[in-house]
Amino acid sequence: MRKVVVWKIASLFKSHLQITIYHDKPFEEILSRGIAGLFRVDDGSDINKLYGNDTFVRLAQLWREYGGLSGVQLLSGHIVSTDKRKLNDQEGNYGKIVTNFRWLKDEELHGVNSVFGYGPNITAGIHYTAFTSEGIRYCPFMKQQLLAKGVKFVQKKLASVDDLAEEGHPIVVNCGGFNGGELAGDDAGNMIPIRGVLLKMDASWHKHFLYLDYTTITIPTIDTVYVGTVKQEGVDGPMHILPEDVEDVWRRYEPIQPALRRARQIGHFVGIRPGRKQIRVEAEDRTTKSGKKYRLVHNYGHGGNGFTLAYGSGLHAAHLALGVKTDRYDGIVPSPLLKDPVKKTWKKAEEFYKEGLNLKSG
């Protein structure tokens, strides 16, 4: 399961219920471990802006109280583009949530007084201040908080959410990440794998995040810098890095900041983002084959925005699970997607690169 989502929900539930968190893999093998976690809202729907705002408020609380011990860091930086239209939605998506959002002036992008010294192909940029919540620190921090409150953790492979109801759990929250649709039994076909790659660099001098559009990025965290990425939609493997991945990342990133190529690479990470047209935050009452009734709440499908939206969507899911009024969500929750239980077959990255080369040569 995607642990950053389920652990946040558990933190909201704990004062009311005895909680057991089931996970099929150790922390070292999950997606959340490798995430840099820069706050940025991709889809600016009203519900996502609400989720994002709730998460931002929570991250600010953690930063004030615990600082780097929580894995949360206050960070400023820039997103630049060759096409201003690609940045226009950013202000609407999260400009009123983050701090210091502004558009960069031309003299900040170009010319002798520019920090960047970009060529004329870079036509626009934005600046803002927000938080990173680095998975390798953030998730263990949350787990320790939950353990201290009596939450139990059980590593176990599940075939269906019904398995937990059969064990006597009256409320089940499905935070299964990419496998959430399959666990639900009615949504596997709506899930889309999005393969991603990050390189970890020893570059303590690099203090600001820098994006060229949304796939060419650096994100400094507490003691390392992440460089990436790839967003291979419809690709579910391999789970190891390929030479083509590294070549692709540097081909795009090096021109905007050549100095980073001189830094020492100290690691890398490959993960599969749980893509879906919209996050599934829904509640239903189900009955197992043996007749056991239970409350099922879904909270998965966050794509590449899990760390930005998880606390907010978890708060919504907690309302649904506990029967709390949902007035603040009513009217902005999108209609559910049509059910599609059939799991699809996806490509591997080797095919992705081969097709890309064929397109270039054609």
Coordinates of C-alpha atoms in Angstrom, one line a residue:
M1 CA 0.0 0.0 0.0
R2 CA 1.1 3.6 -0.5
K3 CA 2.2 4.3 3.0
V4 CA 2.3 8.1 3.1
V5 CA -1.5 8.0 2.4
V6 CA -2.5 5.3 4.8
W7 CA -0.3 6.6 7.7
K8 CA -1.8 10.0 7.4
I9 CA -5.3 8.5 7.7
A10 CA -4.2 6.5 10.7
S11 CA -3.0 9.6 12.4
L12 CA -6.4 11.1 12.0
F13 CA -8.3 8.0 13.2
K14 CA -6.2 7.1 16.2
S15 CA -8.1 9.0 18.9
H16 CA -11.3 7.1 18.0
L17 CA -10.4 3.5 17.0
Q18 CA -8.0 0.7 17.3
I19 CA -6.1 0.7 14.0
T20 CA -4.1 -2.0 12.2
I21 CA -2.2 -1.1 9.1
Y22 CA -1.6 -3.9 6.6
H23 CA 1.2 -3.6 4.1
D24 CA 2.4 -6.1 1.5
K25 CA 6.0 -5.0 1.3
P26 CA 8.8 -3.7 3.6
F27 CA 9.4 0.0 3.7
E28 CA 12.6 -0.4 1.6
E29 CA 10.6 -1.6 -1.4
I30 CA 7.7 0.9 -1.5
L31 CA 7.2 4.0 -3.7
S32 CA 7.0 6.5 -0.8
R33 CA 10.5 5.7 0.4
G34 CA 12.1 7.3 -2.7
I35 CA 9.9 10.4 -3.0
A36 CA 11.4 14.0 -2.6
G37 CA 7.9 15.3 -2.0
L38 CA 7.9 18.9 -3.3
F39 CA 4.5 20.5 -2.7
R40 CA 2.9 21.2 -6.1
V41 CA -0.7 20.6 -7.3
D42 CA -0.9 19.2 -10.8
D43 CA -4.6 19.1 -11.2
G44 CA -6.2 22.3 -10.0
S45 CA -9.7 21.0 -9.4
D46 CA -11.5 22.5 -6.4
I47 CA -11.3 19.3 -4.5
N48 CA -7.5 19.0 -5.1
K49 CA -6.9 22.6 -4.1
L50 CA -8.8 21.8 -0.8
Y51 CA -6.7 18.7 -0.2
G52 CA -3.6 20.6 -1.1
N53 CA -4.4 23.5 1.3
D54 CA -5.1 21.1 4.2
T55 CA -1.8 19.3 3.5
F56 CA 0.1 22.6 3.3
V57 CA -1.3 23.7 6.7
R58 CA -0.2 20.3 8.2
L59 CA 3.3 20.5 6.7
A60 CA 3.7 23.9 8.2
Q61 CA 2.7 22.6 11.6
L62 CA 5.2 19.8 11.4
W63 CA 8.0 22.1 10.2
R64 CA 7.4 24.5 13.0
E65 CA 7.3 21.8 15.7
Y66 CA 9.8 19.2 14.5
G67 CA 11.8 20.7 11.6
G68 CA 14.0 18.3 9.7
L69 CA 13.3 15.5 12.2
S70 CA 9.9 15.1 10.5
G71 CA 11.5 15.1 7.0
V72 CA 9.8 18.4 6.2
Q73 CA 11.8 21.2 4.9
L74 CA 10.9 24.8 3.8
L75 CA 12.2 25.4 0.3
S76 CA 12.1 28.0 -2.4
G77 CA 12.7 27.6 -6.1
H78 CA 11.6 28.1 -9.7
I79 CA 9.8 26.5 -12.6
V80 CA 10.8 27.7 -16.0
S81 CA 9.4 26.9 -19.5
T82 CA 9.9 27.5 -23.2
D83 CA 6.2 28.2 -23.3
K84 CA 4.4 30.5 -20.9
R85 CA 1.1 28.7 -21.5
K86 CA 2.5 25.7 -19.7
L87 CA 2.8 27.7 -16.6
N88 CA -0.4 29.7 -16.7
D89 CA -2.4 27.1 -14.6
Q90 CA 0.2 27.0 -11.8
E91 CA -0.9 30.2 -10.2
G92 CA -4.5 29.0 -10.1
N93 CA -3.6 25.5 -8.9
Y94 CA -1.6 26.5 -5.8
G95 CA -0.6 30.2 -6.0
K96 CA -2.9 31.1 -3.1
I97 CA -1.7 28.2 -1.0
V98 CA 2.1 28.5 -1.1
T99 CA 4.1 31.5 0.0
N100 CA 5.8 34.1 -2.3
F101 CA 4.3 33.0 -5.5
R102 CA 5.3 35.4 -8.3
W103 CA 6.2 35.5 -12.0
L104 CA 9.9 35.9 -12.8
K105 CA 10.9 39.1 -14.6
D106 CA 12.7 38.9 -18.0
E107 CA 15.9 40.3 -16.4
E108 CA 15.8 37.4 -13.9
L109 CA 15.8 34.9 -16.7
H110 CA 18.1 36.5 -19.2
G111 CA 21.1 38.8 -19.5
V112 CA 24.2 39.5 -17.5
N113 CA 22.4 40.2 -14.2
S114 CA 20.5 36.9 -14.4
V115 CA 21.3 34.1 -11.9
F116 CA 20.3 31.6 -14.6
G117 CA 21.6 33.2 -17.8
Y118 CA 19.2 31.3 -19.9
G119 CA 19.0 31.6 -23.7
P120 CA 16.0 33.1 -25.5
N121 CA 14.2 29.7 -25.6
I122 CA 13.3 30.0 -21.9
T123 CA 10.4 32.5 -22.1
A124 CA 8.7 32.4 -18.7
G125 CA 9.2 31.3 -15.1
I126 CA 7.6 31.3 -11.7
H127 CA 9.0 31.4 -8.1
Y128 CA 7.4 30.2 -4.9
T129 CA 8.2 28.9 -1.4
A130 CA 6.7 25.6 -0.1
F131 CA 7.7 22.4 1.6
T132 CA 9.4 19.1 0.7
S133 CA 8.4 16.0 2.7
E134 CA 11.1 13.5 2.0
G135 CA 9.8 10.0 2.0
I136 CA 12.8 8.3 3.5
R137 CA 12.5 10.5 6.6
Y138 CA 8.9 11.5 6.6
C139 CA 7.3 8.0 6.6
P140 CA 9.5 6.6 9.5
F141 CA 8.7 9.8 11.5
M142 CA 4.9 9.2 11.0
K143 CA 5.3 5.5 11.8
Q144 CA 7.0 6.2 15.1
Q145 CA 4.2 8.6 16.0
L146 CA 1.6 6.0 15.2
L147 CA 3.4 3.2 17.1
A148 CA 3.5 5.4 20.2
K149 CA -0.3 5.7 20.0
G150 CA -0.7 1.9 19.8
V151 CA -1.3 1.5 16.0
K152 CA -0.3 -2.0 14.8
F153 CA 1.6 -2.8 11.6
V154 CA 1.2 -6.2 9.9
Q155 CA 3.0 -7.2 6.7
K156 CA 0.6 -9.4 4.8
K157 CA -0.4 -9.9 1.1
L158 CA -4.1 -9.2 0.5
A159 CA -6.2 -10.4 -2.4
S160 CA -9.2 -8.2 -1.7
V161 CA -10.4 -5.6 0.8
D162 CA -13.0 -8.3 1.8
D163 CA -10.1 -10.3 3.4
L164 CA -9.9 -7.7 6.2
A165 CA -13.7 -7.6 6.8
E166 CA -13.6 -11.4 7.1
E167 CA -11.0 -10.9 9.9
G168 CA -13.5 -8.8 11.8
H169 CA -12.6 -5.2 10.9
P170 CA -15.8 -3.1 10.7
I171 CA -14.1 -0.3 8.8
V172 CA -11.6 -0.8 6.0
V173 CA -9.8 2.0 4.3
N174 CA -8.3 1.1 1.0
C175 CA -5.0 3.0 0.4
G176 CA -3.6 0.5 -2.0
G177 CA -1.9 2.9 -4.3
F178 CA -1.5 1.4 -7.8
N179 CA -3.1 -1.8 -6.5
G180 CA -6.0 0.0 -4.9
G181 CA -8.3 -0.7 -7.8
E182 CA -7.5 -4.4 -7.9
L183 CA -8.0 -4.7 -4.1
A184 CA -11.4 -2.9 -4.5
G185 CA -12.4 -5.5 -7.1
D186 CA -14.1 -2.9 -9.3
D187 CA -11.5 -0.4 -10.4
A188 CA -8.3 -2.1 -11.7
G189 CA -9.0 -0.9 -15.3
N190 CA -9.0 2.7 -14.2
M191 CA -5.5 2.6 -12.8
I192 CA -2.6 3.7 -15.0
P193 CA 1.1 3.1 -14.0
I194 CA 3.4 6.0 -14.5
R195 CA 7.0 4.9 -14.2
G196 CA 9.4 7.4 -12.6
V197 CA 13.2 7.7 -12.0
L198 CA 15.2 9.9 -9.7
L199 CA 19.0 10.2 -9.3
K200 CA 20.3 11.1 -5.9
M201 CA 23.2 13.5 -5.9
D202 CA 25.7 14.8 -3.4
A203 CA 25.3 18.5 -4.0
S204 CA 24.8 20.3 -0.7
W205 CA 25.5 23.6 -2.4
H206 CA 22.2 23.3 -4.4
K207 CA 19.6 25.1 -2.2
H208 CA 16.6 25.8 -4.6
F209 CA 14.4 23.5 -6.5
L210 CA 14.5 24.0 -10.3
Y211 CA 12.0 22.7 -12.9
L212 CA 12.0 22.9 -16.6
D213 CA 8.3 22.3 -17.2
Y214 CA 7.3 19.3 -15.0
T215 CA 9.6 16.4 -15.9
T216 CA 13.0 18.0 -15.8
I217 CA 13.7 18.7 -12.2
T218 CA 16.0 19.1 -9.2
I219 CA 14.6 19.0 -5.6
P220 CA 17.0 19.5 -2.7
T221 CA 16.0 17.7 0.5
I222 CA 17.6 17.7 3.9
D223 CA 20.9 16.1 2.9
T224 CA 20.7 15.2 -0.8
V225 CA 19.5 16.5 -4.1
Y226 CA 17.1 14.6 -6.4
V227 CA 17.5 14.9 -10.1
G228 CA 14.9 13.6 -12.6
T229 CA 12.6 12.5 -13.8
V230 CA 10.8 10.4 -16.4
K231 CA 7.0 10.2 -16.5
Q232 CA 6.4 7.1 -18.6
E233 CA 2.6 6.7 -18.6
G234 CA 1.4 3.2 -19.3
V235 CA 4.8 1.7 -18.2
D236 CA 4.9 -0.6 -15.2
G237 CA 8.6 -1.7 -15.2
P238 CA 11.3 -2.6 -14.9
M239 CA 11.9 -1.6 -11.2
H240 CA 15.6 -1.1 -11.8
I241 CA 17.2 1.8 -13.5
L242 CA 18.2 1.6 -17.2
P243 CA 21.1 3.4 -19.0
E244 CA 18.5 5.0 -21.2
D245 CA 16.9 6.5 -18.1
V246 CA 20.1 8.2 -16.9
E247 CA 20.9 9.4 -20.4
D248 CA 17.4 10.9 -20.8
V249 CA 17.5 12.7 -17.5
W250 CA 20.8 14.3 -18.1
R251 CA 20.1 15.1 -21.7
R252 CA 17.3 17.3 -20.5
Y253 CA 18.6 18.7 -17.2
E254 CA 22.3 19.4 -18.0
P255 CA 21.5 22.3 -20.4
I256 CA 19.7 24.3 -17.7
Q257 CA 22.3 23.7 -14.9
P258 CA 25.5 22.2 -16.2
A259 CA 27.2 22.4 -12.7
L260 CA 25.1 19.6 -11.3
R261 CA 26.5 17.1 -13.7
R262 CA 29.8 17.5 -11.9
A263 CA 28.3 16.3 -8.6
R264 CA 28.7 12.8 -7.3
Q265 CA 25.7 10.4 -7.8
I266 CA 25.1 8.6 -4.5
G267 CA 22.0 6.6 -5.4
H268 CA 18.9 6.3 -7.5
F269 CA 15.2 5.3 -7.2
V270 CA 12.7 3.8 -9.6
G271 CA 9.0 3.8 -8.7
I272 CA 5.5 3.4 -10.3
R273 CA 3.1 6.3 -9.6
P274 CA -0.5 5.3 -9.1
G275 CA -2.1 7.2 -12.0
R276 CA -5.9 7.6 -12.2
K277 CA -8.1 10.3 -13.9
Q278 CA -9.0 11.5 -10.4
I279 CA -8.3 10.4 -6.8
R280 CA -10.8 7.9 -5.5
V281 CA -12.1 9.1 -2.2
E282 CA -15.4 7.3 -1.8
A283 CA -17.3 5.4 0.8
E284 CA -19.6 2.4 0.4
D285 CA -21.2 -0.3 2.6
R286 CA -20.3 -3.8 1.5
T287 CA -21.1 -7.4 2.5
T288 CA -18.6 -10.3 2.1
K289 CA -19.5 -13.6 0.7
S290 CA -19.9 -15.0 4.2
G291 CA -22.3 -12.3 5.1
K292 CA -20.1 -9.9 7.1
K293 CA -21.1 -6.2 6.6
Y294 CA -18.4 -3.5 6.7
R295 CA -17.8 0.1 5.8
L296 CA -15.3 0.5 3.0
V297 CA -13.6 3.9 2.2
H298 CA -11.3 4.3 -0.8
N299 CA -8.4 6.7 -0.9
Y300 CA -6.0 6.0 -3.8
G301 CA -5.0 7.1 -7.2
H302 CA -2.9 10.2 -6.3
G303 CA -0.6 10.0 -9.3
G304 CA 2.5 12.0 -8.7
N305 CA 0.9 14.2 -6.1
G306 CA 0.6 11.8 -3.2
F307 CA 2.7 13.8 -0.8
T308 CA 1.0 17.0 -1.7
L309 CA -2.6 15.7 -1.4
A310 CA -2.4 12.8 1.1
Y311 CA -3.2 14.6 4.3
G312 CA -6.1 16.5 2.7
S313 CA -7.5 13.4 1.1
G314 CA -6.9 11.4 4.3
L315 CA -8.9 14.0 6.2
H316 CA -11.8 13.6 3.8
A317 CA -11.5 9.8 4.0
A318 CA -11.6 10.0 7.8
H319 CA -14.8 12.0 7.7
L320 CA -16.4 9.3 5.5
A321 CA -15.2 6.4 7.7
L322 CA -16.3 8.0 10.9
G323 CA -19.6 9.4 9.7
V324 CA -18.6 13.0 10.3
K325 CA -20.3 15.7 8.3
T326 CA -18.7 16.3 4.9
D327 CA -20.2 19.8 4.2
R328 CA -16.8 21.2 3.1
Y329 CA -16.4 18.5 0.4
D330 CA -20.0 18.3 -0.8
G331 CA -20.5 20.0 -4.2
I332 CA -16.8 19.9 -5.2
V333 CA -16.3 16.1 -5.2
P334 CA -16.2 14.8 -8.8
S335 CA -18.6 12.1 -10.0
P336 CA -17.2 8.6 -9.6
L337 CA -15.6 7.0 -12.6
L338 CA -17.4 4.2 -14.3
K339 CA -16.4 0.9 -12.7
D340 CA -13.8 -1.1 -14.6
P341 CA -12.6 -4.3 -12.9
V342 CA -10.4 -5.6 -15.7
K343 CA -6.7 -5.2 -15.1
K344 CA -4.8 -4.0 -18.2
T345 CA -1.5 -5.2 -19.6
W346 CA 1.2 -2.5 -19.7
K347 CA 4.5 -1.8 -21.5
K348 CA 8.0 -2.0 -20.1
A349 CA 10.4 0.9 -20.3
E350 CA 12.6 -0.9 -22.9
E351 CA 9.6 -0.8 -25.3
F352 CA 9.0 2.8 -24.4
Y353 CA 12.5 3.8 -25.4
K354 CA 12.5 1.7 -28.5
E355 CA 9.3 3.3 -29.7
G356 CA 10.7 6.7 -28.9
L357 CA 13.8 6.0 -31.0
N358 CA 11.7 4.8 -33.8
L359 CA 9.6 8.0 -33.7
K360 CA 12.8 10.1 -33.8
S361 CA 14.3 8.1 -36.6
G362 CA 11.0 8.3 -38.5

